[in-house]
Amino acid sequence: MKLRSRRSFLAQTAAAALGSLALWGAAAPALAQNYPTRPVTLIVPWGAGGGTDATARIIASLIEKDLGQPVTVVNRTGGSGVVGHAAIAAAPPDGYTIGLATVEIGMMHWQGLTELTGASYTPIGLVNADPAGVQVRADAPYKGIADLLADIKANPGKHKASGTGQGGIWHLAIAGLLRDQKIDPTAVPWVPSNGAAPGLQDMVAGGVDIAPVSLPEARSLIDAGKIKSLVLMSDKPSTLYPNVPTLKSAIGSDWQMAAWRGIVAPKGIPNDVRDKLAAAVKKAAESKEYADFMGSRGFGVTYAAPDAFGKFMAKSDAELGATMKAVGIAK
């Protein structure tokens, strides 16, 4: 090829490449504006049939109305939540794979199970929080949380508690409360269980004395008159049991702990895709259908927009880490 012809060929090729880039750049916003053009997958890190799965499925059914595409829930279990959370983080950042992150994302890395944290995701919206309560048997002599705490302080090791595995959210709830009240966090020995239900049954049977689980989980036994709730670890009263005092009103404590769930996406999704997802999640979380569904199960309805949800996850992570260190279960 002659030199002049070669230069002409290169010039034409470069011009064509630049033209393609320009067209791609112009098309990119259009592609985002048209999102979604195919079904969306919502990953749940926990098994089918549980509260997290139920929450994911009602959210999926509501946001697909706004998005105009099916939203399919996929359960990715294993590794105490690590498998599912990792799958969300590793998905392509295009908005076609999102997930329902849970409070465990602020716990797993402290246990050395993963390097993932809340900061590993694009926050879309907090949709649920169920604060811990402090439940005791109905015939327990304590009139309120102050009486129980005084007895724990005077008799360390006397009271046993249960409601989840060692280092689980409800274990950290009671340990954090003790630490907040300048009581040794190990003063209440923890008896591991496979969840709130067996922990509560063990308490009713006399095997343990305290079940620091959520009010929805304790609901049937409270209504049956077998247990009573002394306090709620929240800044707001429960809609389920408004007469249960908050820690703030009972003893002036600002300590809070809750099991929470929120929609997240992989890091790096386009801002306008994030905004479209966030708008759909906000509409769903604030809908009467969602409130009725969650209320029928006793689950708390709490919404936070992306930025606020990101700050919420960071605060939850810090509090969980400090408590896990205090009870000697952080790596």
XYZ file of C-alpha atoms in Angstrom:
331
model
C 0.000 0.000 0.000
C 1.391 3.432 -0.915
C 2.215 5.781 1.956
C -0.450 8.296 0.984
C -3.098 5.587 0.607
C -2.092 4.044 3.933
C -2.423 7.408 5.715
C -5.815 7.883 4.137
C -6.906 4.408 5.265
C -5.739 5.039 8.859
C -7.476 8.400 8.928
C -10.735 6.854 7.742
C -10.416 4.034 10.303
C -9.759 6.486 13.154
C -12.690 8.618 12.092
C -14.948 5.587 12.006
C -13.776 4.523 15.481
C -14.379 7.984 16.904
C -17.782 8.036 15.279
C -18.640 4.697 16.881
C -17.510 5.967 20.309
C -19.602 9.087 19.872
C -22.628 7.010 18.941
C -22.023 4.684 21.931
C -21.709 7.660 24.254
C -24.958 9.091 22.948
C -26.661 5.707 23.181
C -25.503 4.917 26.752
C -27.876 7.355 28.472
C -30.667 6.144 26.218
C -29.974 2.553 27.236
C -30.124 3.534 30.911
C -33.327 5.495 30.344
C -34.900 2.418 28.754
C -33.869 0.191 31.679
C -35.023 -2.476 32.230
C -35.470 -4.193 28.876
C -35.404 -7.721 30.316
C -36.235 -9.514 33.601
C -34.474 -8.556 36.832
C -33.146 -11.094 39.356
C -33.443 -10.438 43.091
C -31.049 -12.612 45.114
C -32.021 -13.623 48.652
C -29.117 -14.915 50.824
C -31.470 -17.011 52.963
C -33.822 -19.939 52.406
C -37.328 -19.996 50.978
C -40.220 -19.683 53.394
C -38.565 -17.447 55.995
C -39.180 -13.806 56.813
C -36.400 -12.527 54.546
C -37.738 -14.573 51.633
C -41.290 -13.318 52.248
C -40.082 -9.710 52.370
C -38.138 -10.148 49.130
C -41.108 -11.648 47.322
C -43.552 -8.898 48.244
C -41.008 -6.244 47.246
C -40.352 -8.064 43.950
C -44.067 -8.258 43.158
C -44.476 -4.533 43.789
C -41.422 -3.130 42.013
C -41.999 -5.174 38.863
C -45.195 -3.164 38.351
C -43.119 0.018 38.117
C -40.222 -1.493 36.208
C -42.437 -3.179 33.633
C -40.397 -6.377 33.739
C -40.617 -9.559 35.822
C -38.520 -9.556 39.007
C -37.529 -13.125 39.844
C -36.514 -14.060 43.386
C -33.615 -16.512 43.605
C -32.517 -18.003 46.943
C -28.740 -18.398 47.210
C -28.096 -19.972 50.584
C -25.001 -21.171 52.391
C -22.098 -19.972 54.463
C -24.294 -18.223 57.048
C -25.375 -15.745 54.403
C -21.977 -15.360 52.747
C -22.888 -17.181 49.516
C -25.888 -15.025 48.665
C -24.305 -11.732 49.680
C -21.219 -12.589 47.623
C -23.377 -13.409 44.597
C -25.032 -9.981 44.761
C -21.689 -8.183 45.019
C -20.153 -10.182 42.146
C -23.023 -9.657 39.685
C -22.597 -7.343 36.658
C -23.300 -3.717 37.686
C -26.088 -3.226 35.163
C -29.158 -3.267 37.417
C -30.353 -6.668 36.220
C -29.198 -8.399 39.417
C -30.082 -6.877 42.770
C -30.426 -8.408 46.217
C -31.944 -8.223 49.657
C -29.048 -7.621 52.043
C -29.573 -8.365 55.730
C -28.036 -7.259 59.017
C -25.515 -10.102 58.780
C -23.536 -8.115 56.187
C -22.318 -6.027 59.129
C -21.328 -9.130 61.096
C -19.754 -11.647 58.736
C -16.516 -9.777 58.092
C -15.925 -9.303 61.823
C -16.114 -13.093 62.116
C -13.568 -13.561 59.337
C -16.115 -15.190 57.016
C -15.777 -12.674 54.179
C -14.318 -9.280 53.321
C -17.708 -7.964 52.203
C -19.327 -5.074 54.099
C -22.250 -2.774 53.409
C -19.818 -0.559 51.503
C -19.387 -3.379 48.955
C -22.786 -2.521 47.422
C -24.825 0.285 45.926
C -27.576 0.950 48.496
C -31.049 1.159 46.955
C -33.393 1.295 49.943
C -33.904 0.020 53.493
C -37.296 -1.718 53.632
C -37.562 -3.404 57.033
C -36.217 -3.314 60.574
C -37.369 -5.415 63.517
C -35.817 -4.187 66.781
C -34.796 -6.582 69.509
C -37.013 -6.846 72.546
C -36.197 -8.328 75.941
C -38.625 -11.141 76.708
C -38.918 -13.073 79.961
C -41.411 -15.613 81.270
C -44.778 -14.208 82.266
C -44.190 -15.159 85.922
C -40.750 -13.502 86.102
C -40.565 -11.021 89.013
C -39.295 -8.096 86.955
C -41.623 -5.134 86.489
C -39.329 -3.558 83.923
C -35.923 -3.687 82.273
C -34.314 -1.723 85.125
C -35.172 -4.527 87.567
C -33.717 -7.195 85.274
C -30.509 -5.249 84.653
C -30.039 -4.671 88.379
C -30.400 -8.416 89.021
C -27.923 -9.246 86.226
C -25.400 -6.777 87.627
C -25.765 -8.171 91.136
C -25.688 -11.805 90.011
C -23.470 -12.226 86.927
C -23.860 -15.635 85.324
C -27.246 -16.295 86.936
C -29.355 -15.520 83.855
C -29.019 -17.404 80.598
C -30.308 -16.139 77.250
C -31.055 -17.656 73.847
C -32.693 -16.941 70.500
C -30.068 -17.459 67.790
C -26.623 -18.923 67.267
C -23.505 -17.760 69.090
C -22.635 -14.315 67.759
C -26.018 -13.909 66.049
C -27.996 -10.679 65.999
C -29.989 -11.343 69.179
C -26.884 -12.430 71.089
C -25.271 -9.119 70.129
C -28.440 -7.257 71.091
C -28.332 -8.308 74.752
C -24.530 -8.130 74.942
C -24.612 -4.627 73.486
C -27.254 -3.525 75.965
C -25.181 -4.824 78.871
C -22.093 -3.066 77.523
C -24.106 0.149 77.114
C -25.121 -0.103 80.786
C -21.513 -0.678 81.943
C -22.245 -4.319 82.736
C -19.899 -7.086 81.607
C -21.326 -8.275 78.233
C -20.583 -11.860 79.243
C -22.602 -11.566 82.489
C -25.504 -13.280 80.694
C -24.228 -16.603 79.267
C -25.529 -17.290 75.769
C -27.126 -20.631 74.904
C -26.989 -21.103 71.108
C -30.196 -22.119 69.324
C -31.373 -22.569 65.760
C -33.431 -19.396 65.905
C -35.919 -17.384 67.904
C -38.641 -20.051 68.075
C -36.561 -22.752 69.812
C -34.960 -20.116 72.051
C -38.379 -18.886 73.157
C -39.632 -22.417 73.783
C -36.535 -23.134 75.857
C -37.304 -20.038 77.926
C -40.933 -21.076 78.483
C -39.675 -24.503 79.592
C -37.261 -22.906 82.071
C -34.013 -23.710 80.278
C -33.079 -20.053 79.831
C -34.311 -16.831 81.403
C -34.151 -14.233 78.607
C -34.990 -14.217 74.896
C -33.820 -10.920 73.355
C -35.644 -11.512 70.049
C -37.959 -9.318 67.988
C -41.580 -8.775 68.997
C -42.961 -10.381 65.814
C -41.053 -13.553 66.659
C -42.377 -13.509 70.225
C -45.892 -12.554 69.210
C -47.685 -15.888 69.615
C -46.278 -16.516 73.096
C -46.964 -12.936 74.218
C -50.559 -13.231 73.021
C -50.855 -16.609 74.760
C -49.780 -15.001 78.041
C -46.738 -17.235 78.441
C -44.098 -14.504 78.172
C -43.883 -10.748 78.569
C -41.742 -8.140 76.875
C -39.915 -5.715 79.153
C -38.472 -3.309 76.604
C -37.836 -2.590 72.927
C -34.345 -1.683 71.662
C -35.603 1.112 69.428
C -36.188 4.850 69.496
C -39.841 4.339 68.512
C -42.579 2.222 70.125
C -43.790 -0.900 68.359
C -46.972 -0.666 66.314
C -47.567 -4.290 67.293
C -47.291 -3.657 71.059
C -47.265 0.116 71.644
C -47.304 -0.341 75.431
C -43.860 -1.980 75.463
C -41.483 0.836 76.487
C -38.417 1.806 74.499
C -35.015 1.748 76.169
C -34.925 5.531 75.969
C -38.208 5.933 77.830
C -37.438 3.142 80.320
C -33.856 3.887 81.364
C -32.690 6.761 79.153
C -30.488 4.535 76.979
C -29.840 5.319 73.308
C -28.776 1.731 72.556
C -30.623 0.257 69.580
C -30.372 -3.062 67.792
C -32.529 -4.501 65.040
C -32.552 -7.167 62.398
C -32.900 -5.270 59.127
C -33.332 -5.906 55.415
C -32.685 -3.660 52.435
C -32.399 -3.737 48.652
C -28.864 -3.340 47.290
C -27.150 -3.635 43.914
C -23.546 -4.316 42.896
C -21.123 -1.412 43.118
C -20.856 0.733 40.006
C -24.349 0.581 38.503
C -25.246 3.699 36.450
C -26.714 6.487 38.560
C -29.933 6.711 36.570
C -30.458 2.950 36.833
C -29.919 3.216 40.587
C -32.374 6.110 40.747
C -35.023 4.170 38.823
C -34.631 1.188 41.136
C -34.665 3.438 44.204
C -37.876 5.151 43.079
C -39.575 1.786 42.543
C -38.421 0.466 45.946
C -39.545 3.670 47.701
C -42.986 3.441 46.128
C -43.254 -0.218 47.121
C -42.057 0.312 50.694
C -44.508 3.168 51.217
C -47.478 1.374 49.673
C -50.560 0.193 51.565
C -50.148 -3.280 50.081
C -46.660 -3.585 51.570
C -47.765 -2.166 54.932
C -50.684 -4.600 55.089
C -48.501 -7.580 54.127
C -45.778 -6.782 56.647
C -48.275 -5.836 59.338
C -50.092 -9.153 59.001
C -46.810 -10.863 59.894
C -45.817 -8.381 62.551
C -42.775 -7.203 60.577
C -41.643 -3.600 60.937
C -41.909 -1.279 57.940
C -38.956 1.100 57.779
C -37.779 2.980 54.695
C -34.525 4.808 54.040
C -33.389 6.266 50.706
C -30.023 5.225 49.169
C -27.742 7.723 50.939
C -29.452 7.306 54.302
C -29.424 3.524 53.904
C -25.691 3.595 53.204
C -25.070 5.572 56.415
C -27.395 3.216 58.299
C -25.365 0.181 57.181
C -22.094 1.851 58.215
C -23.469 2.693 61.678
C -24.861 -0.830 62.115
C -21.491 -2.298 61.111
C -19.583 -0.193 63.645
C -21.949 -1.035 66.513
C -21.947 -4.741 65.705
C -18.155 -4.815 65.466
C -17.705 -3.072 68.814
C -20.080 -5.518 70.505
C -18.486 -8.563 68.901
C -15.089 -7.419 70.110
C -16.458 -6.901 73.618
C -17.742 -10.481 73.824
C -14.610 -11.915 72.198
C -16.085 -13.250 68.958
C -14.518 -10.831 66.472
C -11.529 -12.152 64.544
